[in-house]
Short mmCIF file of C-alpha atoms in Angstrom, two decimals:
data_model
loop_
_atom_site.label_atom_id
_atom_site.label_comp_id
_atom_site.label_asym_id
_atom_site.label_seq_id
_atom_site.Cartn_x
_atom_site.Cartn_y
_atom_site.Cartn_z
CA MET A 6 177.41 238.83 189.13
CA VAL A 7 176.86 236.58 186.10
CA LEU A 8 178.84 238.91 183.83
CA LYS A 9 181.66 239.16 186.38
CA SER A 10 181.84 235.37 186.70
CA LEU A 11 181.83 234.98 182.92
CA ILE A 12 184.65 237.52 182.42
CA VAL A 13 186.78 235.91 185.14
CA SER A 14 186.15 232.37 183.89
CA VAL A 15 187.12 233.25 180.32
CA GLY A 16 190.23 235.03 181.58
CA ILE A 17 191.34 232.10 183.71
CA ILE A 18 190.89 229.62 180.86
CA PHE A 19 192.72 231.89 178.42
CA PHE A 20 195.74 232.46 180.70
CA LEU A 21 195.85 228.80 181.74
CA PHE A 22 196.08 227.91 178.08
CA LEU A 23 198.94 230.37 177.49
CA GLU A 24 200.74 229.30 180.67
CA TYR A 25 200.58 225.66 179.63
CA LEU A 26 201.86 226.35 176.10
CA PHE A 27 204.45 229.03 176.89
CA PRO A 28 205.82 228.65 180.46
CA LYS A 29 208.69 230.95 181.38
CA GLU A 30 209.83 229.00 184.44
CA LYS A 31 210.07 225.21 184.78
CA ILE A 32 208.25 224.03 187.92
CA LYS A 33 208.71 220.50 189.24
CA PHE A 34 205.48 218.49 189.05
CA LYS A 35 205.46 217.39 192.72
CA LYS A 36 206.10 220.92 193.96
CA LYS A 37 203.51 222.31 191.56
CA VAL A 38 200.75 219.96 192.76
CA SER A 39 201.54 220.65 196.45
CA ARG A 40 201.47 224.43 196.19
CA ILE A 41 198.56 224.66 193.76
CA SER A 42 196.41 222.58 196.12
CA LYS A 43 197.10 225.10 198.91
CA ASN A 44 196.45 228.05 196.64
CA ILE A 45 193.15 226.59 195.43
CA PHE A 46 192.13 225.90 199.05
CA PHE A 47 192.40 229.60 199.90
CA TRP A 48 190.56 230.50 196.70
CA LEU A 49 187.69 228.14 197.49
CA VAL A 50 187.43 229.42 201.07
CA ASN A 51 187.27 232.99 199.77
CA ILE A 52 184.61 231.99 197.25
CA GLY A 53 182.70 230.39 200.11
CA ILE A 54 182.78 233.47 202.37
CA THR A 55 181.90 235.85 199.53
CA PRO A 56 178.09 235.42 199.61
CA ILE A 57 178.11 235.25 203.42
CA ILE A 58 180.42 238.16 204.30
CA ILE A 59 182.03 239.95 201.35
CA LEU A 60 179.02 240.46 199.08
CA PRO A 61 176.65 241.74 201.82
CA ILE A 62 179.28 244.27 202.96
CA THR A 63 179.85 245.36 199.36
CA ILE A 64 176.17 245.69 198.45
CA TYR A 65 175.44 247.60 201.65
CA ALA A 66 178.30 250.02 200.94
CA THR A 67 177.07 250.76 197.39
CA ARG A 68 173.63 251.66 198.78
CA ILE A 69 174.89 254.26 201.27
CA GLU A 70 174.97 257.82 199.97
CA ILE A 71 176.43 260.48 202.25
CA HIS A 72 176.97 263.06 199.48
CA SER A 73 176.33 263.48 195.75
CA LEU A 74 179.92 263.90 194.60
CA PHE A 75 181.73 261.69 192.07
CA LYS A 76 178.56 260.84 190.17
CA PHE A 77 178.59 261.21 186.39
CA ASP A 78 175.74 261.07 183.88
CA ASN A 79 178.02 259.54 181.27
CA LEU A 80 178.38 255.83 182.06
CA ILE A 81 181.78 255.50 180.39
CA ILE A 82 183.27 258.47 182.26
CA SER A 83 181.76 257.15 185.48
CA PHE A 84 183.29 253.72 184.99
CA LEU A 85 186.74 255.01 183.97
CA PHE A 86 186.88 257.43 186.90
CA HIS A 87 185.93 254.73 189.39
CA LEU A 88 188.35 252.26 187.80
CA ILE A 89 191.29 254.67 188.09
CA ILE A 90 190.45 255.88 191.58
CA PHE A 91 189.90 252.31 192.76
CA ASP A 92 193.28 251.32 191.34
CA VAL A 93 194.88 254.12 193.37
CA PHE A 94 193.18 252.71 196.45
CA LEU A 95 194.48 249.22 195.64
CA TYR A 96 198.00 250.59 195.29
CA TRP A 97 197.94 252.15 198.76
CA TRP A 98 196.10 249.27 200.37
CA HIS A 99 198.72 246.87 198.97
CA ARG A 100 201.53 249.11 200.14
CA LEU A 101 200.05 249.36 203.62
CA ASN A 102 199.80 245.57 203.72
CA HIS A 103 203.58 245.58 203.52
CA GLU A 104 204.26 248.53 205.81
CA ILE A 105 201.83 247.85 208.69
CA PRO A 106 202.90 244.78 210.71
CA PHE A 107 199.33 243.70 211.56
CA LEU A 108 198.29 243.70 207.90
CA TRP A 109 201.52 242.00 206.86
CA ARG A 110 200.63 239.03 209.11
CA PHE A 111 197.85 238.19 206.65
CA HIS A 112 199.46 239.32 203.38
CA HIS A 113 202.57 237.37 204.35
CA VAL A 114 200.71 234.15 203.44
CA HIS A 115 200.40 235.30 199.84
CA HIS A 116 204.14 235.99 199.60
CA LEU A 117 205.26 232.67 201.07
CA ASP A 118 204.48 230.99 197.74
CA GLU A 119 207.97 230.14 196.44
CA THR A 120 207.15 230.28 192.77
CA LEU A 121 204.33 231.89 190.85
CA ASP A 122 201.63 230.90 188.40
CA ILE A 123 197.96 231.64 187.83
CA SER A 124 196.98 230.01 191.14
CA SER A 125 199.17 232.52 193.03
CA GLY A 126 196.83 235.28 191.86
CA VAL A 127 194.02 233.86 194.02
CA ARG A 128 196.10 232.81 197.05
CA PHE A 129 195.05 235.25 199.75
CA HIS A 130 194.35 234.49 203.39
CA PHE A 131 190.63 234.85 204.11
CA GLY A 132 191.49 237.23 206.95
CA GLU A 133 193.12 239.57 204.44
CA VAL A 134 190.08 239.31 202.15
CA ILE A 135 187.69 240.24 204.98
CA LEU A 136 189.87 243.15 206.15
CA SER A 137 190.12 244.37 202.58
CA ALA A 138 186.33 244.23 202.17
CA LEU A 139 185.80 246.32 205.31
CA VAL A 140 188.29 249.02 204.32
CA ARG A 141 187.14 248.95 200.71
CA SER A 142 183.54 249.54 201.79
CA LEU A 143 184.54 252.92 203.23
CA PHE A 144 186.21 253.82 199.93
CA ILE A 145 183.10 252.71 197.99
CA ILE A 146 180.92 254.97 200.13
CA LEU A 147 183.31 257.93 199.87
CA PHE A 148 183.43 257.81 196.06
CA ASN A 149 179.83 256.69 195.42
CA ILE A 150 180.90 253.64 193.42
CA SER A 151 177.88 251.84 191.99
CA LEU A 152 177.43 248.08 192.29
CA VAL A 153 177.60 247.61 188.50
CA ASN A 154 180.86 249.55 188.22
CA LEU A 155 182.27 247.74 191.23
CA LEU A 156 181.52 244.27 189.89
CA LEU A 157 183.15 245.11 186.55
CA ILE A 158 186.16 246.63 188.30
CA GLU A 159 186.50 243.56 190.53
CA ALA A 160 186.46 241.35 187.44
CA ILE A 161 189.28 243.43 185.92
CA ILE A 162 191.23 243.29 189.20
CA LEU A 163 190.99 239.51 189.39
CA ILE A 164 191.97 239.09 185.75
CA SER A 165 194.91 241.47 186.31
CA SER A 166 196.03 239.52 189.37
CA ILE A 167 195.84 236.21 187.51
CA PHE A 168 197.76 237.69 184.58
CA HIS A 169 200.62 239.34 186.44
CA HIS A 170 201.16 236.32 188.70
CA SER A 171 201.14 233.98 185.71
CA ASN A 172 204.09 231.98 184.44
CA ILE A 173 203.64 233.04 180.80
CA ASP A 174 206.65 233.70 178.63
CA LEU A 175 205.57 236.83 176.79
CA PRO A 176 207.53 238.19 173.82
CA LYS A 177 210.03 240.69 175.25
CA LYS A 178 209.10 243.68 173.10
CA PHE A 179 205.38 243.07 173.56
CA GLU A 180 205.74 242.89 177.34
CA LYS A 181 207.99 245.94 177.40
CA TYR A 182 205.41 248.14 175.70
CA LEU A 183 202.53 246.57 177.63
CA SER A 184 204.33 247.29 180.90
CA TYR A 185 204.14 251.03 180.23
CA ILE A 186 200.38 250.77 180.78
CA ILE A 187 199.55 247.73 182.90
CA VAL A 188 201.31 245.46 185.39
CA THR A 189 202.90 242.51 183.59
CA PRO A 190 204.39 239.29 185.00
CA SER A 191 207.93 240.64 184.83
CA ILE A 192 206.92 243.64 186.95
CA HIS A 193 205.01 241.67 189.55
CA TRP A 194 207.42 238.72 189.77
CA VAL A 195 210.02 241.23 190.98
CA HIS A 196 207.58 242.21 193.76
CA HIS A 197 207.67 238.54 194.83
CA HIS A 198 211.48 238.43 194.83
CA LYS A 199 212.77 236.93 198.08
CA ARG A 200 214.97 239.96 198.65
CA GLN A 201 213.13 242.35 200.96
CA SER A 202 214.00 245.51 199.02
CA GLU A 203 212.27 244.15 195.91
CA THR A 204 209.32 242.74 197.87
CA ASP A 205 208.67 246.24 199.19
CA ALA A 206 208.28 247.70 195.70
CA ASN A 207 206.08 247.37 192.58
CA TYR A 208 202.74 247.59 194.43
CA SER A 209 200.54 248.46 191.45
CA THR A 210 197.62 246.18 190.57
CA ILE A 211 196.15 247.22 187.20
CA PHE A 212 197.98 250.27 185.87
CA SER A 213 201.76 250.21 186.25
CA TRP A 214 202.38 253.94 186.50
CA TRP A 215 201.46 254.33 190.21
CA ASP A 216 204.83 252.96 191.31
CA LYS A 217 206.58 255.62 189.26
CA ILE A 218 204.30 258.36 190.58
CA PHE A 219 204.65 257.27 194.22
CA ASN A 220 208.35 256.38 193.96
CA SER A 221 208.10 252.65 194.68
CA LYS A 222 209.24 251.20 191.36
CA SER A 223 212.02 248.60 191.58
CA ASN A 224 214.90 248.90 189.12
CA PHE A 225 215.60 245.19 189.35
CA ILE A 226 214.97 243.26 186.12
CA ARG A 227 213.30 239.88 186.42
CA LYS A 228 215.56 236.89 185.85
CA VAL A 229 214.55 233.29 185.24
CA GLY A 230 215.22 231.23 188.36
CA MET A 231 215.43 234.19 190.74
CA PRO A 232 214.39 233.34 194.34
CA ILE A 233 210.71 233.89 195.11
CA GLY A 234 209.19 234.12 198.59
CA VAL A 235 209.90 235.96 201.84
CA GLN A 236 213.43 236.78 202.97
CA GLY A 237 214.33 234.78 206.08
CA ASP A 238 211.21 232.62 205.81
CA SER A 239 209.92 229.68 203.78
CA GLU A 240 206.73 228.08 202.55
CA GLN A 241 204.57 226.33 205.16
CA ASN A 242 202.07 223.49 205.24
CA LEU A 243 198.40 224.40 204.89
CA LEU A 244 197.57 224.42 208.61
CA ASN A 245 200.51 226.70 209.38
CA LEU A 246 199.47 229.04 206.57
CA ILE A 247 195.94 229.26 207.99
CA LEU A 248 197.27 230.00 211.49
CA ARG A 249 200.10 232.24 210.30
CA PRO A 250 198.46 235.60 211.13
CA ILE A 251 197.94 234.65 214.78
CA LYS A 252 201.22 232.80 215.23
CA LYS A 253 203.72 235.28 213.85
#
């Protein structure tokens, strides 16, 4: 847990620094403060429920062994296998959050943010986080993912989410080549495009190639100032965001 927290903390500070120095989009100060406060609220709630709900579910799942498959003596091979297979799970879980109406009720809150920055990468309704933990626990059991591997993978996931939601103006050539391997801001900002066809595309979390493999890659190229959010809907106040899954 300490190593995971250290990795995430360093990543947040690093990307905050880059976002401050090299912003790609100009965000009005008043709007920025309003939305960041809501995003941080959800992050703090999720941090709060982690030791009470999320962590116990996760630890319990890593201790259940129903078979001896997917175990490797080599620690590096074990970690890489679990990282890749977990990223496949994240792809499909994310896609299902868009395709299944019940799951979209919760994930919808994440997409109502009408611009993106580092704080968007931690804006998830606590209902979505709990549902994800329950489904993920089954996947952990199925693939015998160890607690150590899982904590490191979760750190990478969070850093990836913070990075590809960030408002960093990366050099074009650098981002182009980087995007062949991992999800970059330009890829994921398209996923947050207000147009429904783009929202329902680019589901990958860490590695970018899953959208090509599973035919969900958008051909739209990110543009500065393009509309972000949910088609036919708009950002809400904090109370409405909390109640969104049961109201819509």
